[in-house]
Tab-separated table of C-alpha atoms and ligand atoms in Angstrom:
chain	number	residue	atom	x	y	z
E	1	MET	CA	-42.322	-5.794	-3.721
E	2	LYS	CA	-41.336	-8.590	-5.546
E	3	GLN	CA	-42.657	-12.039	-3.693
E	4	PHE	CA	-41.154	-14.856	-4.413
E	5	LYS	CA	-42.766	-18.180	-3.344
E	6	PRO	CA	-41.337	-20.140	-0.787
E	7	SER	CA	-40.178	-23.369	-1.320
E	8	SER	CA	-43.409	-25.783	-2.624
E	9	THR	CA	-42.010	-28.962	-0.317
E	10	VAL	CA	-41.649	-26.117	3.181
E	11	VAL	CA	-44.920	-25.621	2.168
E	12	ILE	CA	-46.515	-29.595	3.102
E	13	SER	CA	-44.307	-29.280	5.915
E	14	SER	CA	-44.776	-26.705	7.826
E	15	LYS	CA	-48.923	-28.439	7.358
E	16	ALA	CA	-47.493	-32.039	8.739
E	17	TYR	CA	-45.484	-30.789	11.940
E	18	GLU	CA	-49.054	-28.273	12.078
E	19	MET	CA	-51.142	-32.156	12.206
E	20	ARG	CA	-48.528	-33.040	14.326
E	21	LYS	CA	-49.066	-30.297	17.299
E	22	ASN	CA	-51.847	-31.098	17.821
E	23	GLY	CA	-50.795	-34.521	18.096
E	24	ILE	CA	-51.730	-36.723	14.791
E	25	HIS	CA	-48.538	-38.491	14.209
E	26	VAL	CA	-47.998	-37.725	10.295
E	27	TYR	CA	-45.745	-40.386	8.716
E	28	ASN	CA	-43.075	-38.109	7.023
E	29	PHE	CA	-41.999	-39.488	3.726
E	30	SER	CA	-42.417	-35.756	1.995
E	31	ALA	CA	-38.979	-34.750	3.766
E	32	GLY	CA	-35.966	-35.414	1.987
E	33	ASP	CA	-33.602	-35.300	5.718
E	34	PRO	CA	-31.979	-39.059	6.688
E	35	VAL	CA	-33.527	-39.872	10.261
E	36	LEU	CA	-29.911	-40.564	11.516
E	37	SER	CA	-27.616	-40.010	14.082
E	38	ASN	CA	-24.239	-38.676	13.125
E	39	HIS	CA	-21.134	-40.605	12.317
E	40	PRO	CA	-18.597	-40.074	16.142
E	41	ALA	CA	-16.517	-38.776	13.133
E	42	ILE	CA	-18.636	-35.811	12.832
E	43	ILE	CA	-18.971	-35.259	16.421
E	44	ASP	CA	-15.929	-35.921	18.464
E	45	VAL	CA	-14.531	-32.797	16.293
E	46	ALA	CA	-17.320	-30.979	16.756
E	47	LYS	CA	-17.491	-31.587	21.103
E	48	GLU	CA	-13.116	-31.093	20.661
E	49	THR	CA	-14.385	-27.592	18.741
E	50	LEU	CA	-16.337	-26.912	21.916
E	51	ASP	CA	-14.459	-28.187	24.194
E	52	GLU	CA	-11.756	-25.334	22.584
E	53	LYS	CA	-14.056	-22.707	23.716
E	54	MET	CA	-13.960	-20.067	20.388
E	55	SER	CA	-15.732	-19.563	17.854
E	56	PRO	CA	-13.940	-17.265	15.941
E	57	TYR	CA	-15.493	-16.214	12.314
E	58	ALA	CA	-13.346	-18.232	9.442
E	59	PRO	CA	-12.375	-17.515	6.521
E	60	VAL	CA	-15.746	-15.775	3.569
E	61	ALA	CA	-14.333	-18.833	0.727
E	62	GLY	CA	-14.819	-21.992	4.553
E	63	LEU	CA	-10.924	-23.421	6.711
E	64	PRO	CA	-8.201	-24.068	4.057
E	65	GLU	CA	-7.991	-27.218	5.672
E	66	LEU	CA	-11.555	-27.876	4.510
E	67	ARG	CA	-11.669	-26.929	0.816
E	68	LEU	CA	-8.770	-28.087	1.172
E	69	ALA	CA	-10.478	-32.003	2.276
E	70	ALA	CA	-12.405	-31.796	-0.247
E	71	ALA	CA	-11.273	-30.589	-3.162
E	72	LYS	CA	-9.296	-34.429	-2.522
E	73	TRP	CA	-12.137	-36.454	-1.669
E	74	MET	CA	-13.901	-35.036	-5.381
E	75	ASN	CA	-10.355	-35.645	-6.785
E	76	ARG	CA	-10.283	-39.064	-5.432
E	77	ARG	CA	-13.853	-40.280	-5.487
E	78	TYR	CA	-14.811	-38.481	-8.547
E	79	GLN	CA	-11.638	-37.451	-11.091
E	80	SER	CA	-11.410	-34.050	-11.222
E	81	GLN	CA	-8.753	-31.748	-10.657
E	82	TYR	CA	-9.955	-29.225	-8.624
E	83	ASP	CA	-7.052	-27.309	-5.953
E	84	THR	CA	-8.234	-25.395	-3.733
E	85	ASN	CA	-8.687	-22.082	-4.525
E	86	GLN	CA	-10.858	-23.912	-6.864
E	87	THR	CA	-13.314	-24.554	-4.336
E	88	MET	CA	-15.808	-23.049	-1.415
E	89	VAL	CA	-17.272	-24.064	1.250
E	90	THR	CA	-20.913	-22.297	1.260
E	91	CYS	CA	-24.644	-23.299	3.583
E	92	GLY	CA	-25.543	-25.887	2.244
E	93	GLY	CA	-26.059	-27.086	-1.034
E	94	LYS	CA	-28.164	-24.904	-1.951
E	95	PHE	CA	-26.367	-21.202	-1.069
E	96	GLY	CA	-23.912	-22.776	-3.255
E	97	LEU	CA	-26.549	-22.854	-5.979
E	98	TYR	CA	-27.681	-19.743	-5.249
E	99	ALA	CA	-24.554	-17.757	-5.761
E	100	ALA	CA	-23.878	-20.089	-8.422
E	101	LEU	CA	-26.379	-18.693	-10.026
E	102	GLN	CA	-26.683	-14.663	-8.751
E	103	ILE	CA	-23.002	-14.278	-10.434
E	104	LEU	CA	-23.454	-16.458	-13.755
E	105	LEU	CA	-26.663	-15.213	-14.964
E	106	GLU	CA	-27.237	-11.599	-16.157
E	107	PRO	CA	-30.790	-10.287	-16.040
E	108	GLY	CA	-33.254	-12.160	-19.010
E	109	ASP	CA	-30.360	-14.096	-19.555
E	110	GLU	CA	-31.847	-17.952	-19.885
E	111	ALA	CA	-31.175	-20.432	-17.902
E	112	LEU	CA	-32.327	-24.387	-19.310
E	113	VAL	CA	-34.151	-25.851	-15.988
E	114	LEU	CA	-34.856	-29.965	-15.977
E	115	ALA	CA	-38.285	-31.127	-15.325
E	116	PRO	CA	-39.402	-33.042	-13.298
E	117	TYR	CA	-36.701	-30.061	-11.513
E	118	TRP	CA	-35.764	-29.666	-7.147
E	119	VAL	CA	-37.979	-27.821	-6.394
E	120	SER	CA	-35.980	-24.375	-6.316
E	121	TYR	CA	-34.255	-23.860	-8.717
E	122	PRO	CA	-36.868	-22.599	-10.485
E	123	GLU	CA	-37.339	-19.997	-7.937
E	124	MET	CA	-33.349	-18.983	-7.769
E	125	VAL	CA	-33.473	-18.618	-11.128
E	126	ASN	CA	-35.481	-16.115	-10.963
E	127	LEU	CA	-34.122	-14.420	-7.675
E	128	ALA	CA	-31.055	-13.954	-10.277
E	129	ILE	CA	-33.101	-11.527	-12.540
E	130	GLY	CA	-32.765	-14.238	-15.336
E	131	VAL	CA	-34.832	-16.785	-16.969
E	132	PRO	CA	-36.188	-20.253	-16.345
E	133	LYS	CA	-36.686	-22.765	-19.261
E	134	ILE	CA	-38.654	-25.527	-18.003
E	135	ILE	CA	-37.661	-28.416	-20.385
E	136	LYS	CA	-39.525	-30.826	-19.142
E	137	THR	CA	-38.272	-35.254	-19.492
E	138	SER	CA	-40.217	-38.107	-19.480
E	139	GLU	CA	-40.084	-41.399	-17.915
E	140	LYS	CA	-40.564	-43.259	-21.350
E	141	THR	CA	-36.574	-41.487	-22.267
E	142	ASP	CA	-36.511	-42.716	-18.246
E	143	TRP	CA	-36.405	-39.419	-16.744
E	144	LYS	CA	-33.633	-38.290	-19.171
E	145	ILE	CA	-32.401	-34.500	-21.886
E	146	LYS	CA	-30.541	-36.478	-24.667
E	147	ALA	CA	-27.981	-34.615	-26.233
E	148	GLU	CA	-30.292	-33.643	-29.426
E	149	GLN	CA	-33.242	-32.508	-27.302
E	150	LEU	CA	-30.598	-29.829	-25.493
E	151	ARG	CA	-29.453	-28.986	-28.723
E	152	SER	CA	-32.804	-28.218	-29.581
E	153	HIS	CA	-34.303	-26.037	-26.045
E	154	LEU	CA	-30.861	-23.975	-27.067
E	155	THR	CA	-31.563	-19.869	-27.596
E	156	LYS	CA	-28.535	-16.811	-27.874
E	157	LYS	CA	-29.277	-16.137	-24.456
E	158	SER	CA	-29.246	-19.810	-22.785
E	159	LYS	CA	-26.084	-18.896	-20.239
E	160	VAL	CA	-26.491	-21.803	-17.680
E	161	LEU	CA	-27.573	-25.939	-18.358
E	162	ILE	CA	-28.647	-26.766	-14.511
E	163	LEU	CA	-28.021	-30.810	-14.015
E	164	ASN	CA	-29.193	-33.083	-11.386
E	165	ASN	CA	-27.579	-35.611	-11.108
E	166	ALA	CA	-27.860	-38.192	-9.250
E	167	CYS	CA	-31.346	-36.257	-9.219
E	168	ASN	CA	-34.125	-35.817	-7.353
E	169	PRO	CA	-36.689	-36.925	-7.355
E	170	THR	CA	-36.054	-39.642	-9.649
E	171	GLY	CA	-33.482	-41.060	-9.123
E	172	VAL	CA	-31.253	-41.586	-11.803
E	173	LEU	CA	-28.361	-41.809	-12.897
E	174	TYR	CA	-26.079	-39.715	-16.401
E	175	SER	CA	-24.020	-42.421	-17.664
E	176	ARG	CA	-20.439	-41.210	-18.734
E	177	GLU	CA	-21.668	-40.849	-22.810
E	178	GLU	CA	-23.923	-39.126	-21.306
E	179	LEU	CA	-22.714	-36.300	-20.293
E	180	ALA	CA	-20.379	-36.164	-22.532
E	181	GLU	CA	-22.189	-35.532	-25.086
E	182	ILE	CA	-24.537	-33.034	-23.057
E	183	LEU	CA	-20.653	-31.174	-22.181
E	184	ALA	CA	-20.161	-30.880	-25.415
E	185	VAL	CA	-23.409	-29.802	-26.654
E	186	ALA	CA	-22.759	-27.691	-23.643
E	187	LYS	CA	-19.354	-26.481	-25.127
E	188	GLU	CA	-20.106	-25.867	-28.439
E	189	ALA	CA	-23.752	-22.942	-27.196
E	190	ASN	CA	-21.028	-21.131	-24.455
E	191	LEU	CA	-23.276	-23.163	-21.752
E	192	THR	CA	-22.413	-23.360	-17.950
E	193	ILE	CA	-23.288	-26.239	-17.075
E	194	ILE	CA	-23.880	-25.801	-13.264
E	195	SER	CA	-23.773	-30.017	-11.796
E	196	ASP	CA	-25.624	-29.733	-8.971
E	197	GLU	CA	-24.286	-33.667	-7.807
E	198	VAL	CA	-25.584	-33.804	-3.478
E	199	TYR	CA	-26.842	-37.034	-3.518
E	200	SER	CA	-23.385	-38.584	-5.726
E	201	GLU	CA	-22.579	-40.533	-2.532
E	202	LEU	CA	-25.720	-42.062	-1.625
E	203	VAL	CA	-25.958	-44.545	-5.780
E	204	TYR	CA	-27.156	-47.780	-4.404
E	205	ASP	CA	-26.356	-51.759	-6.251
E	206	GLY	CA	-22.653	-51.057	-7.459
E	207	ALA	CA	-23.803	-48.311	-9.791
E	208	GLU	CA	-21.034	-45.065	-11.413
E	209	PHE	CA	-21.782	-42.857	-10.568
E	210	VAL	CA	-20.147	-40.108	-12.883
E	211	SER	CA	-19.608	-36.453	-11.732
E	212	CYS	CA	-19.672	-33.670	-14.274
E	213	ALA	CA	-15.906	-32.985	-13.352
E	214	ALA	CA	-14.497	-35.969	-13.858
E	215	PHE	CA	-13.542	-34.741	-17.721
E	216	PRO	CA	-10.967	-32.015	-17.694
E	217	GLU	CA	-10.800	-30.731	-20.982
E	218	HIS	CA	-14.898	-29.233	-19.925
E	219	SER	CA	-13.857	-27.631	-16.588
E	220	SER	CA	-13.916	-24.566	-17.306
E	221	HIS	CA	-17.427	-24.365	-18.155
E	222	VAL	CA	-18.421	-26.474	-15.259
E	223	ILE	CA	-19.582	-25.309	-11.708
E	224	VAL	CA	-20.733	-27.984	-9.460
E	225	ILE	CA	-22.292	-28.199	-6.274
E	226	GLU	CA	-22.350	-30.453	-3.767
E	227	SER	CA	-22.506	-30.860	0.206
E	228	CYS	CA	-22.483	-33.236	3.303
E	229	SER	CA	-26.575	-32.877	4.249
E	230	LYS	CA	-26.923	-35.752	1.634
E	231	ASN	CA	-24.012	-37.993	1.780
E	232	PHE	CA	-22.333	-37.382	4.925
E	233	ALA	CA	-26.431	-37.132	6.796
E	234	MET	CA	-25.586	-34.288	7.701
E	235	GLN	CA	-28.467	-31.785	6.759
E	236	GLY	CA	-28.104	-29.276	9.988
E	237	TRP	CA	-25.003	-28.910	10.240
E	238	ARG	CA	-25.245	-26.465	6.811
E	239	VAL	CA	-22.579	-27.225	5.267
E	240	GLY	CA	-22.369	-27.726	0.688
E	241	PHE	CA	-18.963	-27.680	-1.139
E	242	ALA	CA	-18.448	-25.342	-4.774
E	243	PHE	CA	-16.167	-26.037	-7.415
E	244	GLY	CA	-15.428	-24.901	-10.512
E	245	PRO	CA	-13.395	-22.416	-12.141
E	246	GLU	CA	-10.937	-20.327	-9.771
E	247	ASN	CA	-12.172	-16.707	-11.062
E	248	ILE	CA	-16.286	-18.398	-10.499
E	249	ILE	CA	-14.936	-18.999	-7.180
E	250	LYS	CA	-14.211	-16.079	-6.803
E	251	ASN	CA	-16.820	-13.955	-7.456
E	252	MET	CA	-19.353	-16.552	-5.241
E	253	THR	CA	-16.646	-15.796	-1.980
E	254	ALA	CA	-17.442	-12.494	-2.610
E	255	LEU	CA	-20.940	-12.763	-3.260
E	256	GLN	CA	-20.430	-14.280	0.360
E	257	SER	CA	-18.351	-11.504	1.909
E	258	GLN	CA	-22.103	-9.524	1.102
E	259	SER	CA	-24.410	-11.676	2.389
E	260	THR	CA	-23.631	-14.788	5.100
E	261	THR	CA	-19.975	-14.392	5.474
E	262	GLY	CA	-20.129	-18.658	5.222
E	263	THR	CA	-20.553	-21.454	7.356
E	264	SER	CA	-20.133	-21.823	11.032
E	265	PHE	CA	-16.638	-22.434	11.935
E	266	ILE	CA	-18.027	-24.933	15.016
E	267	SER	CA	-20.570	-26.671	10.933
E	268	GLN	CA	-16.286	-26.538	8.945
E	269	LYS	CA	-14.547	-28.598	11.438
E	270	ALA	CA	-17.634	-31.717	11.962
E	271	ALA	CA	-16.962	-31.289	7.996
E	272	LEU	CA	-14.565	-31.673	8.358
E	273	GLY	CA	-14.036	-35.099	10.987
E	274	ALA	CA	-16.728	-36.738	8.006
E	275	LEU	CA	-14.574	-36.064	5.244
E	276	LEU	CA	-11.154	-36.859	6.513
E	277	HIS	CA	-13.388	-40.222	7.597
E	278	ALA	CA	-15.285	-40.093	3.746
E	279	ASP	CA	-15.603	-43.116	2.499
E	280	GLU	CA	-16.287	-44.685	6.220
E	281	VAL	CA	-19.073	-41.785	6.995
E	282	ALA	CA	-20.712	-42.059	3.605
E	283	SER	CA	-20.670	-46.334	3.283
E	284	TYR	CA	-22.721	-46.059	6.848
E	285	VAL	CA	-25.404	-43.272	5.694
E	286	ARG	CA	-25.572	-45.256	2.468
E	287	GLU	CA	-26.221	-48.216	3.497
E	288	GLU	CA	-28.115	-47.536	5.897
E	289	MET	CA	-29.977	-45.427	3.191
E	290	ASP	CA	-29.663	-48.563	1.698
E	291	ARG	CA	-31.341	-50.823	3.486
E	292	ARG	CA	-35.128	-48.084	3.425
E	293	ARG	CA	-34.950	-48.248	-0.092
E	294	GLN	CA	-35.123	-51.657	-0.201
E	295	LEU	CA	-38.048	-52.119	2.474
E	296	PHE	CA	-39.963	-49.138	1.451
E	297	PHE	CA	-39.924	-50.832	-2.966
E	298	GLN	CA	-40.622	-54.178	-0.327
E	299	THR	CA	-43.812	-52.575	1.685
E	300	TYR	CA	-44.887	-50.268	-1.502
E	301	ASN	CA	-44.450	-53.744	-4.024
E	302	ARG	CA	-45.841	-56.298	-0.866
E	303	LEU	CA	-49.041	-53.294	-0.371
E	304	PHE	CA	-50.099	-51.799	-3.992
E	305	SER	CA	-50.631	-53.719	-7.529
E	306	LYS	CA	-48.161	-51.738	-9.845
E	307	LYS	CA	-44.950	-53.323	-9.284
E	308	SER	CA	-41.708	-50.579	-9.288
E	309	THR	CA	-38.548	-51.414	-8.817
E	310	PRO	CA	-36.115	-49.594	-6.422
E	311	VAL	CA	-34.544	-46.440	-7.265
E	312	ALA	CA	-30.550	-46.454	-7.990
E	313	SER	CA	-29.864	-43.371	-6.119
E	314	ALA	CA	-31.168	-40.149	-3.741
E	315	LEU	CA	-33.375	-40.911	-1.310
E	316	TYR	CA	-37.083	-40.572	-3.502
E	317	PHE	CA	-38.803	-43.274	-5.277
E	318	PHE	CA	-41.170	-40.866	-8.388
E	319	VAL	CA	-44.307	-42.263	-9.403
E	320	LYS	CA	-47.812	-41.950	-11.815
E	321	ILE	CA	-50.516	-40.989	-9.177
E	322	GLY	CA	-53.861	-39.118	-10.777
E	323	GLU	CA	-55.295	-35.930	-11.708
E	324	ASP	CA	-54.922	-33.688	-9.976
E	325	SER	CA	-51.281	-34.261	-7.214
E	326	LEU	CA	-51.484	-31.560	-4.942
E	327	LYS	CA	-55.000	-32.312	-3.833
E	328	ILE	CA	-54.384	-35.878	-4.113
E	329	CYS	CA	-51.864	-35.034	-1.541
E	330	GLU	CA	-53.682	-33.297	0.872
E	331	GLU	CA	-56.172	-34.975	0.945
E	332	ILE	CA	-53.772	-38.864	1.929
E	333	LEU	CA	-52.891	-36.114	4.407
E	334	THR	CA	-55.970	-35.217	5.993
E	335	LYS	CA	-57.002	-39.410	5.369
E	336	SER	CA	-53.515	-40.908	6.348
E	337	HIS	CA	-51.691	-38.352	7.825
E	338	VAL	CA	-49.127	-39.731	5.547
E	339	ALA	CA	-47.084	-36.488	4.163
E	340	LEU	CA	-46.037	-36.667	0.206
E	341	VAL	CA	-44.547	-34.224	-2.262
E	342	PRO	CA	-47.035	-33.623	-4.923
E	343	GLY	CA	-45.286	-34.034	-8.355
E	344	VAL	CA	-46.099	-30.336	-9.434
E	345	ALA	CA	-44.344	-28.496	-7.210
E	346	PHE	CA	-40.994	-30.670	-9.295
E	347	GLY	CA	-42.920	-29.111	-12.468
E	348	MET	CA	-44.073	-32.911	-13.351
E	349	GLU	CA	-48.269	-33.037	-12.854
E	350	GLY	CA	-49.961	-36.351	-12.541
E	351	TYR	CA	-46.935	-37.224	-10.276
E	352	VAL	CA	-46.202	-37.864	-5.950
E	353	ARG	CA	-42.382	-37.757	-4.836
E	354	PHE	CA	-41.960	-40.501	-1.465
E	355	ALA	CA	-38.944	-40.267	0.433
E	356	PHE	CA	-37.845	-43.515	2.211
E	357	ALA	CA	-35.196	-41.211	4.916
E	358	ASP	CA	-37.095	-41.823	7.852
E	359	GLN	CA	-36.745	-45.057	9.604
E	360	GLU	CA	-37.803	-48.276	9.147
E	361	SER	CA	-40.394	-48.342	11.405
E	362	GLU	CA	-42.330	-45.388	10.013
E	363	ILE	CA	-41.814	-46.447	6.213
E	364	VAL	CA	-43.824	-49.712	6.881
E	365	LYS	CA	-46.381	-48.678	9.218
E	366	GLY	CA	-46.407	-45.246	6.862
E	367	LEU	CA	-47.197	-47.634	3.438
E	368	GLU	CA	-49.701	-49.438	5.557
E	369	ALA	CA	-51.635	-46.117	6.591
E	370	LEU	CA	-51.857	-45.148	3.003
E	371	LYS	CA	-53.284	-48.267	1.119
E	372	THR	CA	-55.906	-48.482	4.130
E	373	HIS	CA	-57.572	-45.336	2.043
E	374	PHE	CA	-56.091	-45.656	-0.768
E	375	HIS	CA	-55.049	-47.971	-4.003
E	376	LEU	CA	-51.423	-47.183	-6.069
L	1	LIG	N1	-29.775	-30.121	-4.525
L	1	LIG	C1	-30.735	-31.626	-4.642
L	1	LIG	C2	-31.183	-31.983	-5.783
L	1	LIG	C3	-32.056	-30.835	-3.413
L	1	LIG	O1	-32.100	-31.877	-2.679
L	1	LIG	C4	-30.812	-30.481	-1.626
L	1	LIG	C5	-31.579	-30.501	-0.744
L	1	LIG	O2	-32.387	-31.368	-0.957
L	1	LIG	C6	-30.013	-29.999	-1.825
L	1	LIG	C7	-29.087	-29.393	-3.514
L	1	LIG	C8	-29.378	-29.098	-0.930
L	1	LIG	O3	-29.063	-30.107	0.564
L	1	LIG	P1	-28.481	-28.675	0.795
L	1	LIG	O4	-28.169	-26.772	1.309
L	1	LIG	O5	-28.597	-29.598	2.563
L	1	LIG	O6	-26.939	-29.760	1.220
């Protein structure tokens, strides 16, 4: 039997979970799991749906009204031109990514993955019997890939580029010009870009988020993955979206019909509640996460000698830690009861990822606990 690795972030959180079960308080900087009440716009619709006492199957591609609301939200917020047929509802952004790779890759095709990468990308490519081709980016180039660098990694087998903007774990954002250049190289090379944009609403200090969907001339080779998990703090509801060319969405829907059958009916209704009040719900989450981001960086800079500027987006801080990141994270977990994710899980040894999605008091106390044993 072929063995696939479980996601490394899950490995760390399970260890922390075991410690908690033994009565130890663990500060959770490992999970990008916003600890935040659902906005009333979500809960109200979910309650109304429960009161109807019916939980039918939803259409496989998602409730038509939700697909429409999602397409309208994308078009209004990110200047795309999607219609319902180019939109499907998935079980979180994760299944959208999985389905897109399954549909696009033939055995042996290469999917270009930029490191540091979100932990699941390489294994998802393996699951599609593709070959993950890792391209390292560096702190010096702001963790971004330039069009020229991308071109130099292309081979005849290159089929897909997975681009994560806004980025987990680095928090960097690509500008319109940078995206235009990358998209042009991709078009030239017949490469489909899977643009993972699940943090698109979590952009701070007035920075602009530019979606790969904002370039209509490239729509035939772009699939955008979105999610309610982070943007609307609905991670447990498991609602995501895939946007792209109609034929690809149709094939992804066929795959969904033979696997998950789609997202639960009540979750889709709840997501509709969020999307019908998208700006309000997103602001509520963004403002709360921004407070945590600022508090995290103020506290970090007060306690540790290496000063850092707050990240521009998402929920993470990716910072240099030392040679063996896994060993260091285990030591930190054991001594300070602070859970972090080692850089090696993102394909970037020597670094560590902090998440600032937990409540404010946890952020401060957790960093103080870290300080008692470690000097960063
Ligand atoms: N993409 C990135 C970059 C993520 O960080 C995550 C979750 O952490 C996902 C996709 C999947 O999120 P979900 O399946 O909850 O939408």
